[in-house]
């Protein structure tokens, strides 16, 4: 039996949520789409929503938080986020979210059962976007997992947060040429391609090579744009860059469960 499982419940522009389980502890990273979809995805993963211990947010954008207001009315539990994102959420939050919001500085660490989440800032046009370095401690060994989506550029802080992780969930949002030729208005294209937007397949591949050099052997590409990317394109470019390494590589499904 594995010491932990990390499953992407769904990932993309329409909504993002991930489920991490270790022993008797289960937590969510992000809660996009809506409460009905999130609950259905948890049931599909054989998880009772009442068994969750906490939710950790990467940032406040709706594709990562839209399910919270209704979900927390039925299943209240702590929602961890940074102060800047908390301030944005409080402006239009339900009573259920206000009662459960737990706010932190940009760099924080929280222990939940055998799971430790350590945040690190990412470069994105939100009030305060973060990724997570996750440590799972068991009787057998200690595992480290990285989780980072929604970043326009890879900063030294992001590299430090991910280096040495055995497995990583990482954004491969867009193919540069598809974005350039695609239907989005020019200002939106500029925003996506900027250092405060989203990570391209090319930049994702470069980071994956650096991580593989330092021992990462499992990669899951996430937050793929359904307009400006294709799973085959992302997997092909990142896979070609990783050709000299013994790794596993997969891409998260936008609506179905994908395991790291």
Tab-separated table of N, CA and C in Angstrom, residues 7-173:
chain	number	residue	atom	x	y	z
A	7	UNK	N	-4.220	12.965	-6.051
A	7	UNK	CA	-5.050	12.870	-7.245
A	7	UNK	C	-5.536	14.256	-7.648
A	8	UNK	N	-5.376	14.589	-8.909
A	8	UNK	CA	-5.995	15.790	-9.448
A	8	UNK	C	-7.446	15.430	-9.755
A	9	UNK	N	-8.376	16.055	-9.063
A	9	UNK	CA	-9.795	15.755	-9.281
A	9	UNK	C	-10.269	16.327	-10.613
A	10	UNK	N	-9.804	17.517	-10.943
A	10	UNK	CA	-10.023	18.155	-12.244
A	10	UNK	C	-9.071	19.340	-12.321
A	11	UNK	N	-8.722	19.732	-13.544
A	11	UNK	CA	-7.692	20.759	-13.695
A	11	UNK	C	-7.857	21.490	-15.019
A	12	UNK	N	-7.859	22.812	-14.957
A	12	UNK	CA	-7.966	23.604	-16.175
A	12	UNK	C	-8.642	24.929	-15.911
A	13	UNK	N	-8.952	25.640	-16.982
A	13	UNK	CA	-9.533	26.975	-16.856
A	13	UNK	C	-10.893	26.965	-16.175
A	14	UNK	N	-11.621	25.851	-16.267
A	14	UNK	CA	-12.958	25.786	-15.674
A	14	UNK	C	-12.946	25.453	-14.190
A	15	UNK	N	-11.834	24.968	-13.682
A	15	UNK	CA	-11.787	24.666	-12.260
A	15	UNK	C	-10.668	23.717	-11.909
A	16	UNK	N	-10.161	23.866	-10.677
A	16	UNK	CA	-9.027	23.083	-10.225
A	16	UNK	C	-9.245	22.600	-8.799
A	17	UNK	N	-8.892	21.336	-8.565
A	17	UNK	CA	-8.939	20.780	-7.213
A	17	UNK	C	-8.089	19.525	-7.193
A	18	UNK	N	-7.356	19.336	-6.095
A	18	UNK	CA	-6.517	18.149	-5.916
A	18	UNK	C	-6.781	17.563	-4.543
A	19	UNK	N	-6.665	16.247	-4.448
A	19	UNK	CA	-6.908	15.510	-3.209
A	19	UNK	C	-5.633	14.792	-2.804
A	20	UNK	N	-5.185	15.050	-1.578
A	20	UNK	CA	-4.001	14.383	-1.037
A	20	UNK	C	-4.412	13.566	0.176
A	21	UNK	N	-4.050	12.273	0.160
A	21	UNK	CA	-4.368	11.374	1.282
A	21	UNK	C	-3.100	10.714	1.798
A	22	UNK	N	-2.982	10.656	3.114
A	22	UNK	CA	-1.877	9.955	3.767
A	22	UNK	C	-2.407	9.402	5.086
A	23	UNK	N	-2.430	8.097	5.210
A	23	UNK	CA	-3.005	7.485	6.401
A	23	UNK	C	-4.471	7.840	6.524
A	24	UNK	N	-4.861	8.355	7.681
A	24	UNK	CA	-6.249	8.743	7.913
A	24	UNK	C	-6.525	10.200	7.568
A	25	UNK	N	-5.541	10.882	6.999
A	25	UNK	CA	-5.670	12.311	6.708
A	25	UNK	C	-5.942	12.530	5.229
A	26	UNK	N	-6.908	13.410	4.944
A	26	UNK	CA	-7.223	13.789	3.567
A	26	UNK	C	-7.404	15.301	3.505
A	27	UNK	N	-6.736	15.941	2.561
A	27	UNK	CA	-6.859	17.387	2.395
A	27	UNK	C	-7.088	17.712	0.929
A	28	UNK	N	-7.635	18.889	0.692
A	28	UNK	CA	-7.804	19.409	-0.662
A	28	UNK	C	-6.825	20.538	-0.908
A	29	UNK	N	-6.326	20.624	-2.124
A	29	UNK	CA	-5.624	21.809	-2.595
A	29	UNK	C	-6.508	22.434	-3.662
A	30	UNK	N	-7.048	23.596	-3.335
A	30	UNK	CA	-7.981	24.344	-4.182
A	30	UNK	C	-9.357	23.675	-4.249
A	31	UNK	N	-10.335	24.478	-4.626
A	31	UNK	CA	-11.726	24.016	-4.662
A	31	UNK	C	-12.480	24.799	-5.728
A	32	UNK	N	-12.128	24.551	-6.991
A	32	UNK	CA	-12.770	25.249	-8.089
A	32	UNK	C	-14.043	24.568	-8.547
A	33	UNK	N	-14.560	25.024	-9.674
A	33	UNK	CA	-15.837	24.590	-10.259
A	33	UNK	C	-16.987	24.927	-9.321
A	34	UNK	N	-17.674	23.946	-8.757
A	34	UNK	CA	-18.784	24.225	-7.844
A	34	UNK	C	-18.889	23.087	-6.837
A	35	UNK	N	-19.713	23.285	-5.808
A	35	UNK	CA	-19.798	22.311	-4.728
A	35	UNK	C	-20.303	20.954	-5.216
A	36	UNK	N	-21.234	20.974	-6.159
A	36	UNK	CA	-21.764	19.718	-6.685
A	36	UNK	C	-20.670	18.919	-7.391
A	37	UNK	N	-19.894	19.596	-8.235
A	37	UNK	CA	-18.818	18.917	-8.964
A	37	UNK	C	-17.730	18.438	-8.015
A	38	UNK	N	-17.402	19.255	-7.025
A	38	UNK	CA	-16.365	18.869	-6.074
A	38	UNK	C	-16.799	17.667	-5.249
A	39	UNK	N	-18.026	17.690	-4.783
A	39	UNK	CA	-18.540	16.562	-4.001
A	39	UNK	C	-18.574	15.287	-4.839
A	40	UNK	N	-19.016	15.399	-6.085
A	40	UNK	CA	-19.069	14.233	-6.971
A	40	UNK	C	-17.666	13.681	-7.219
A	41	UNK	N	-16.696	14.551	-7.402
A	41	UNK	CA	-15.321	14.102	-7.637
A	41	UNK	C	-14.760	13.393	-6.410
A	42	UNK	N	-15.062	13.906	-5.227
A	42	UNK	CA	-14.615	13.247	-3.997
A	42	UNK	C	-15.254	11.866	-3.861
A	43	UNK	N	-16.532	11.773	-4.149
A	43	UNK	CA	-17.216	10.467	-4.102
A	43	UNK	C	-16.585	9.498	-5.105
A	44	UNK	N	-16.239	10.016	-6.286
A	44	UNK	CA	-15.598	9.163	-7.295
A	44	UNK	C	-14.238	8.664	-6.821
A	45	UNK	N	-13.605	9.440	-5.951
A	45	UNK	CA	-12.320	9.042	-5.374
A	45	UNK	C	-12.509	8.225	-4.097
A	46	UNK	N	-13.753	7.875	-3.796
A	46	UNK	CA	-14.103	7.087	-2.601
A	46	UNK	C	-13.758	7.819	-1.306
A	47	UNK	N	-13.997	9.130	-1.309
A	47	UNK	CA	-13.740	9.947	-0.126
A	47	UNK	C	-15.038	10.613	0.309
A	48	UNK	N	-15.392	10.422	1.574
A	48	UNK	CA	-16.523	11.114	2.169
A	48	UNK	C	-16.083	12.536	2.485
A	49	UNK	N	-16.773	13.555	1.971
A	49	UNK	CA	-16.342	14.935	2.244
A	49	UNK	C	-16.212	15.252	3.736
A	50	UNK	N	-16.974	14.566	4.584
A	50	UNK	CA	-16.877	14.823	6.025
A	50	UNK	C	-15.548	14.348	6.604
A	51	UNK	N	-14.799	13.539	5.859
A	51	UNK	CA	-13.524	13.027	6.356
A	51	UNK	C	-12.355	13.962	6.053
A	52	UNK	N	-12.589	15.016	5.291
A	52	UNK	CA	-11.520	15.956	4.967
A	52	UNK	C	-11.075	16.713	6.212
A	53	UNK	N	-9.770	17.015	6.257
A	53	UNK	CA	-9.215	17.739	7.408
A	53	UNK	C	-9.018	19.225	7.137
A	54	UNK	N	-8.778	19.612	5.880
A	54	UNK	CA	-8.504	21.016	5.572
A	54	UNK	C	-8.485	21.226	4.071
A	55	UNK	N	-8.582	22.504	3.688
A	55	UNK	CA	-8.398	22.931	2.302
A	55	UNK	C	-7.268	23.951	2.282
A	56	UNK	N	-6.358	23.813	1.332
A	56	UNK	CA	-5.277	24.774	1.135
A	56	UNK	C	-5.434	25.412	-0.235
A	57	UNK	N	-5.440	26.734	-0.282
A	57	UNK	CA	-5.629	27.453	-1.539
A	57	UNK	C	-4.294	27.907	-2.111
A	58	UNK	N	-4.176	27.844	-3.440
A	58	UNK	CA	-3.011	28.425	-4.089
A	58	UNK	C	-3.191	29.931	-4.267
A	59	UNK	N	-4.435	30.355	-4.543
A	59	UNK	CA	-4.748	31.779	-4.651
A	59	UNK	C	-6.262	31.918	-4.763
A	60	UNK	N	-6.723	33.161	-4.905
A	60	UNK	CA	-8.155	33.448	-4.757
A	60	UNK	C	-8.955	33.413	-6.055
A	61	UNK	N	-8.358	33.226	-7.209
A	61	UNK	CA	-9.111	33.251	-8.462
A	61	UNK	C	-10.206	32.190	-8.463
A	62	UNK	N	-11.292	32.489	-9.153
A	62	UNK	CA	-12.506	31.684	-9.054
A	62	UNK	C	-12.323	30.248	-9.527
A	63	UNK	N	-11.424	30.031	-10.477
A	63	UNK	CA	-11.241	28.652	-10.936
A	63	UNK	C	-10.545	27.785	-9.872
A	64	UNK	N	-10.179	28.404	-8.753
A	64	UNK	CA	-9.577	27.670	-7.638
A	64	UNK	C	-10.402	27.768	-6.356
A	65	UNK	N	-11.456	28.578	-6.364
A	65	UNK	CA	-12.198	28.828	-5.118
A	65	UNK	C	-13.718	28.804	-5.258
A	66	UNK	N	-14.250	28.650	-6.454
A	66	UNK	CA	-15.684	28.857	-6.685
A	66	UNK	C	-16.588	27.915	-5.895
A	67	UNK	N	-16.084	26.746	-5.507
A	67	UNK	CA	-16.926	25.782	-4.783
A	67	UNK	C	-17.026	26.071	-3.288
A	68	UNK	N	-16.168	26.948	-2.779
A	68	UNK	CA	-16.016	27.077	-1.333
A	68	UNK	C	-17.291	27.476	-0.597
A	69	UNK	N	-17.969	28.540	-1.057
A	69	UNK	CA	-19.099	29.074	-0.300
A	69	UNK	C	-20.150	28.014	-0.004
A	70	UNK	N	-20.559	27.277	-1.019
A	70	UNK	CA	-21.602	26.270	-0.830
A	70	UNK	C	-21.037	25.014	-0.164
A	71	UNK	N	-19.847	24.585	-0.573
A	71	UNK	CA	-19.253	23.364	-0.016
A	71	UNK	C	-19.080	23.473	1.499
A	72	UNK	N	-18.628	24.640	1.968
A	72	UNK	CA	-18.375	24.813	3.399
A	72	UNK	C	-19.648	24.882	4.232
A	73	UNK	N	-20.763	25.230	3.610
A	73	UNK	CA	-22.035	25.199	4.333
A	73	UNK	C	-22.392	23.779	4.746
A	74	UNK	N	-22.022	22.829	3.900
A	74	UNK	CA	-22.325	21.423	4.170
A	74	UNK	C	-21.184	20.715	4.898
A	75	UNK	N	-19.952	21.129	4.609
A	75	UNK	CA	-18.790	20.438	5.163
A	75	UNK	C	-17.788	21.474	5.679
A	76	UNK	N	-18.058	22.086	6.812
A	76	UNK	CA	-17.150	23.108	7.329
A	76	UNK	C	-15.788	22.526	7.722
A	77	UNK	N	-14.734	23.177	7.291
A	77	UNK	CA	-13.378	22.771	7.644
A	77	UNK	C	-12.438	23.936	7.373
A	78	UNK	N	-11.250	23.945	7.982
A	78	UNK	CA	-10.341	25.081	7.815
A	78	UNK	C	-9.914	25.272	6.362
A	79	UNK	N	-9.885	26.540	5.934
A	79	UNK	CA	-9.422	26.897	4.594
A	79	UNK	C	-8.202	27.792	4.753
A	80	UNK	N	-7.040	27.259	4.416
A	80	UNK	CA	-5.787	27.982	4.604
A	80	UNK	C	-5.429	28.767	3.355
A	81	UNK	N	-5.067	30.026	3.561
A	81	UNK	CA	-4.651	30.880	2.452
A	81	UNK	C	-3.774	31.985	2.992
A	82	UNK	N	-3.140	32.737	2.102
A	82	UNK	CA	-2.302	33.848	2.552
A	82	UNK	C	-3.178	35.074	2.803
A	83	UNK	N	-2.654	36.013	3.610
A	83	UNK	CA	-3.435	37.188	4.019
A	83	UNK	C	-4.005	37.949	2.823
A	84	UNK	N	-3.188	38.177	1.793
A	84	UNK	CA	-3.630	38.987	0.659
A	84	UNK	C	-4.813	38.350	-0.056
A	85	UNK	N	-4.768	37.025	-0.218
A	85	UNK	CA	-5.890	36.328	-0.845
A	85	UNK	C	-7.102	36.313	0.073
A	86	UNK	N	-6.854	36.149	1.358
A	86	UNK	CA	-7.944	36.165	2.322
A	86	UNK	C	-8.717	37.468	2.284
A	87	UNK	N	-7.997	38.581	2.129
A	87	UNK	CA	-8.657	39.884	2.061
A	87	UNK	C	-9.569	39.969	0.852
A	88	UNK	N	-9.130	39.421	-0.289
A	88	UNK	CA	-9.961	39.413	-1.493
A	88	UNK	C	-11.187	38.525	-1.306
A	89	UNK	N	-11.005	37.366	-0.691
A	89	UNK	CA	-12.119	36.447	-0.483
A	89	UNK	C	-13.139	37.023	0.491
A	90	UNK	N	-12.666	37.703	1.525
A	90	UNK	CA	-13.567	38.247	2.539
A	90	UNK	C	-14.524	39.289	1.971
A	91	UNK	N	-14.111	39.946	0.904
A	91	UNK	CA	-14.925	41.023	0.335
A	91	UNK	C	-16.272	40.527	-0.177
A	92	UNK	N	-16.341	39.237	-0.560
A	92	UNK	CA	-17.610	38.717	-1.081
A	92	UNK	C	-17.878	37.301	-0.583
A	93	UNK	N	-17.326	36.954	0.567
A	93	UNK	CA	-17.441	35.582	1.070
A	93	UNK	C	-18.760	35.346	1.782
A	94	UNK	N	-19.188	34.092	1.776
A	94	UNK	CA	-20.345	33.677	2.568
A	94	UNK	C	-19.936	33.588	4.022
A	95	UNK	N	-20.943	33.502	4.892
A	95	UNK	CA	-20.662	33.349	6.319
A	95	UNK	C	-19.858	32.082	6.578
A	96	UNK	N	-20.156	31.024	5.825
A	96	UNK	CA	-19.456	29.753	6.024
A	96	UNK	C	-17.967	29.893	5.726
A	97	UNK	N	-17.634	30.617	4.668
A	97	UNK	CA	-16.229	30.809	4.341
A	97	UNK	C	-15.548	31.714	5.364
A	98	UNK	N	-16.231	32.778	5.759
A	98	UNK	CA	-15.653	33.684	6.755
A	98	UNK	C	-15.332	32.956	8.057
A	99	UNK	N	-16.185	32.042	8.446
A	99	UNK	CA	-15.997	31.322	9.707
A	99	UNK	C	-14.834	30.337	9.636
A	100	UNK	N	-14.475	29.898	8.424
A	100	UNK	CA	-13.478	28.836	8.293
A	100	UNK	C	-12.143	29.300	7.713
A	101	UNK	N	-12.050	30.569	7.342
A	101	UNK	CA	-10.841	31.076	6.720
A	101	UNK	C	-9.707	31.177	7.744
A	102	UNK	N	-8.555	30.612	7.397
A	102	UNK	CA	-7.351	30.677	8.228
A	102	UNK	C	-6.266	31.339	7.389
A	103	UNK	N	-5.815	32.506	7.819
A	103	UNK	CA	-4.919	33.305	6.990
A	103	UNK	C	-3.479	33.287	7.507
A	104	UNK	N	-2.538	33.370	6.567
A	104	UNK	CA	-1.119	33.230	6.872
A	104	UNK	C	-0.298	34.241	6.079
A	105	UNK	N	0.956	34.465	6.480
A	105	UNK	CA	1.882	35.220	5.624
A	105	UNK	C	2.213	34.411	4.381
A	106	UNK	N	2.861	35.026	3.383
A	106	UNK	CA	3.116	34.313	2.118
A	106	UNK	C	3.901	33.011	2.286
A	107	UNK	N	4.822	32.973	3.236
A	107	UNK	CA	5.577	31.748	3.509
A	107	UNK	C	5.111	31.180	4.843
A	108	UNK	N	4.387	30.076	4.789
A	108	UNK	CA	3.866	29.483	6.017
A	108	UNK	C	4.002	27.974	5.965
A	109	UNK	N	3.851	27.352	7.116
A	109	UNK	CA	3.937	25.896	7.206
A	109	UNK	C	2.857	25.403	8.153
A	110	UNK	N	2.134	24.376	7.719
A	110	UNK	CA	1.042	23.814	8.507
A	110	UNK	C	1.161	22.294	8.515
A	111	UNK	N	0.996	21.696	9.678
A	111	UNK	CA	0.982	20.241	9.813
A	111	UNK	C	-0.449	19.755	9.958
A	112	UNK	N	-0.824	18.778	9.156
A	112	UNK	CA	-2.140	18.143	9.246
A	112	UNK	C	-1.901	16.636	9.253
A	113	UNK	N	-2.045	16.006	10.399
A	113	UNK	CA	-1.737	14.587	10.495
A	113	UNK	C	-0.281	14.353	10.143
A	114	UNK	N	-0.038	13.440	9.212
A	114	UNK	CA	1.334	13.134	8.797
A	114	UNK	C	1.787	13.992	7.628
A	115	UNK	N	0.984	14.992	7.264
A	115	UNK	CA	1.266	15.849	6.109
A	115	UNK	C	1.717	17.229	6.581
A	116	UNK	N	2.799	17.732	6.007
A	116	UNK	CA	3.253	19.099	6.248
A	116	UNK	C	3.267	19.848	4.928
A	117	UNK	N	2.586	20.975	4.887
A	117	UNK	CA	2.582	21.816	3.688
A	117	UNK	C	3.358	23.087	3.976
A	118	UNK	N	4.322	23.377	3.113
A	118	UNK	CA	5.134	24.581	3.225
A	118	UNK	C	4.935	25.400	1.963
A	119	UNK	N	4.452	26.612	2.115
A	119	UNK	CA	4.126	27.438	0.949
A	119	UNK	C	5.359	28.188	0.442
A	120	UNK	N	5.305	28.570	-0.825
A	120	UNK	CA	6.298	29.468	-1.407
A	120	UNK	C	5.597	30.331	-2.448
A	121	UNK	N	5.930	31.632	-2.519
A	121	UNK	CA	5.245	32.539	-3.454
A	121	UNK	C	5.521	32.183	-4.911
A	122	UNK	N	4.524	32.400	-5.754
A	122	UNK	CA	4.678	32.239	-7.198
A	122	UNK	C	4.329	33.548	-7.896
A	123	UNK	N	4.780	33.676	-9.144
A	123	UNK	CA	4.603	34.904	-9.909
A	123	UNK	C	3.318	34.808	-10.731
A	124	UNK	N	2.254	35.411	-10.233
A	124	UNK	CA	0.951	35.333	-10.893
A	124	UNK	C	0.170	36.604	-10.580
A	125	UNK	N	-0.766	36.966	-11.453
A	125	UNK	CA	-1.501	38.213	-11.260
A	125	UNK	C	-2.691	38.039	-10.325
A	126	UNK	N	-2.424	37.517	-9.154
A	126	UNK	CA	-3.431	37.419	-8.100
A	126	UNK	C	-2.934	38.230	-6.920
A	127	UNK	N	-3.751	38.296	-5.872
A	127	UNK	CA	-3.335	39.051	-4.691
A	127	UNK	C	-2.123	38.419	-4.025
A	128	UNK	N	-2.007	37.092	-4.115
A	128	UNK	CA	-0.886	36.421	-3.463
A	128	UNK	C	-0.865	34.940	-3.754
A	129	UNK	N	-0.348	34.555	-4.893
A	129	UNK	CA	-0.358	33.158	-5.320
A	129	UNK	C	0.812	32.398	-4.694
A	130	UNK	N	0.566	31.128	-4.328
A	130	UNK	CA	1.618	30.297	-3.754
A	130	UNK	C	1.578	28.897	-4.348
A	131	UNK	N	2.707	28.211	-4.248
A	131	UNK	CA	2.787	26.783	-4.490
A	131	UNK	C	3.071	26.108	-3.165
A	132	UNK	N	3.148	24.775	-3.175
A	132	UNK	CA	3.372	24.049	-1.927
A	132	UNK	C	4.440	22.974	-2.099
A	133	UNK	N	5.309	22.890	-1.111
A	133	UNK	CA	6.188	21.744	-0.941
A	133	UNK	C	5.546	20.894	0.150
A	134	UNK	N	5.223	19.673	-0.194
A	134	UNK	CA	4.452	18.805	0.699
A	134	UNK	C	5.344	17.672	1.184
A	135	UNK	N	5.364	17.491	2.484
A	135	UNK	CA	6.130	16.403	3.080
A	135	UNK	C	5.170	15.438	3.747
A	136	UNK	N	5.289	14.174	3.416
A	136	UNK	CA	4.467	13.126	4.022
A	136	UNK	C	5.401	12.181	4.771
A	137	UNK	N	5.167	12.050	6.069
A	137	UNK	CA	6.016	11.216	6.909
A	137	UNK	C	5.269	9.948	7.305
A	138	UNK	N	5.889	8.808	7.053
A	138	UNK	CA	5.299	7.533	7.425
A	138	UNK	C	6.319	6.731	8.227
A	139	UNK	N	5.904	5.554	8.665
A	139	UNK	CA	6.829	4.680	9.391
A	139	UNK	C	7.979	4.233	8.498
A	140	UNK	N	7.726	4.193	7.196
A	140	UNK	CA	8.712	3.671	6.255
A	140	UNK	C	9.730	4.732	5.837
A	141	UNK	N	9.239	5.914	5.430
A	141	UNK	CA	10.132	6.953	4.936
A	141	UNK	C	9.400	8.279	4.842
A	142	UNK	N	10.150	9.300	4.442
A	142	UNK	CA	9.578	10.622	4.225
A	142	UNK	C	9.510	10.891	2.730
A	143	UNK	N	8.353	11.340	2.259
A	143	UNK	CA	8.145	11.659	0.846
A	143	UNK	C	8.002	13.171	0.686
A	144	UNK	N	8.489	13.705	-0.424
A	144	UNK	CA	8.317	15.124	-0.723
A	144	UNK	C	7.666	15.279	-2.096
A	145	UNK	N	6.660	16.112	-2.150
A	145	UNK	CA	5.892	16.347	-3.371
A	145	UNK	C	5.769	17.847	-3.579
A	146	UNK	N	5.941	18.300	-4.814
A	146	UNK	CA	5.752	19.701	-5.140
A	146	UNK	C	4.440	19.925	-5.872
A	147	UNK	N	3.835	21.071	-5.624
A	147	UNK	CA	2.564	21.407	-6.275
A	147	UNK	C	2.607	22.876	-6.669
A	148	UNK	N	2.617	23.149	-7.982
A	148	UNK	CA	2.676	24.538	-8.417
A	148	UNK	C	1.930	24.715	-9.736
A	149	UNK	N	0.939	25.555	-9.715
A	149	UNK	CA	0.209	25.968	-10.917
A	149	UNK	C	0.086	27.488	-10.878
A	150	UNK	N	-0.320	28.085	-11.990
A	150	UNK	CA	-0.558	29.538	-12.035
A	150	UNK	C	0.697	30.332	-11.704
A	151	UNK	N	1.664	30.264	-12.605
A	151	UNK	CA	2.869	31.077	-12.474
A	151	UNK	C	3.340	31.465	-13.870
A	152	UNK	N	3.689	32.716	-14.019
A	152	UNK	CA	4.113	33.185	-15.332
A	152	UNK	C	5.580	32.964	-15.601
A	153	UNK	N	6.348	32.812	-14.525
A	153	UNK	CA	7.777	32.587	-14.681
A	153	UNK	C	8.283	31.769	-13.512
A	154	UNK	N	9.395	31.096	-13.710
A	154	UNK	CA	9.989	30.266	-12.657
A	154	UNK	C	11.037	31.100	-11.931
A	155	UNK	N	10.744	31.477	-10.716
A	155	UNK	CA	11.662	32.284	-9.916
A	155	UNK	C	12.588	31.376	-9.104
A	156	UNK	N	13.678	31.921	-8.554
A	156	UNK	CA	14.523	31.131	-7.662
A	156	UNK	C	13.749	30.569	-6.467
A	157	UNK	N	12.749	31.304	-6.013
A	157	UNK	CA	11.926	30.832	-4.897
A	157	UNK	C	11.145	29.585	-5.281
A	158	UNK	N	10.614	29.569	-6.499
A	158	UNK	CA	9.891	28.394	-6.980
A	158	UNK	C	10.843	27.210	-7.116
A	159	UNK	N	12.005	27.449	-7.702
A	159	UNK	CA	12.992	26.371	-7.836
A	159	UNK	C	13.352	25.785	-6.475
A	160	UNK	N	13.609	26.642	-5.513
A	160	UNK	CA	13.966	26.180	-4.169
A	160	UNK	C	12.848	25.358	-3.559
A	161	UNK	N	11.601	25.769	-3.804
A	161	UNK	CA	10.466	25.051	-3.248
A	161	UNK	C	10.275	23.665	-3.838
A	162	UNK	N	10.769	23.457	-5.066
A	162	UNK	CA	10.532	22.197	-5.773
A	162	UNK	C	11.735	21.270	-5.850
A	163	UNK	N	12.932	21.814	-5.791
A	163	UNK	CA	14.130	20.987	-5.946
A	163	UNK	C	14.203	19.900	-4.880
A	164	UNK	N	14.462	18.686	-5.328
A	164	UNK	CA	14.565	17.563	-4.405
A	164	UNK	C	13.270	16.824	-4.169
A	165	UNK	N	12.154	17.324	-4.698
A	165	UNK	CA	10.885	16.610	-4.556
A	165	UNK	C	10.911	15.348	-5.424
A	166	UNK	N	10.356	14.266	-4.918
A	166	UNK	CA	10.326	13.025	-5.697
A	166	UNK	C	9.270	13.072	-6.790
A	167	UNK	N	8.229	13.862	-6.582
A	167	UNK	CA	7.141	13.972	-7.554
A	167	UNK	C	6.648	15.415	-7.562
A	168	UNK	N	6.188	15.866	-8.724
A	168	UNK	CA	5.774	17.265	-8.857
A	168	UNK	C	4.539	17.373	-9.751
A	169	UNK	N	3.569	18.154	-9.296
A	169	UNK	CA	2.469	18.620	-10.136
A	169	UNK	C	2.854	20.014	-10.594
A	170	UNK	N	2.882	20.237	-11.903
A	170	UNK	CA	3.422	21.487	-12.432
A	170	UNK	C	2.588	21.980	-13.612
A	171	UNK	N	2.435	23.278	-13.688
A	171	UNK	CA	1.628	23.865	-14.754
A	171	UNK	C	2.305	23.761	-16.119
A	172	UNK	N	1.527	23.337	-17.108
A	172	UNK	CA	1.916	23.429	-18.522
A	172	UNK	C	0.692	24.026	-19.219
A	173	UNK	N	0.516	25.312	-19.083
A	173	UNK	CA	-0.752	25.943	-19.454
A	173	UNK	C	-0.973	26.069	-20.949
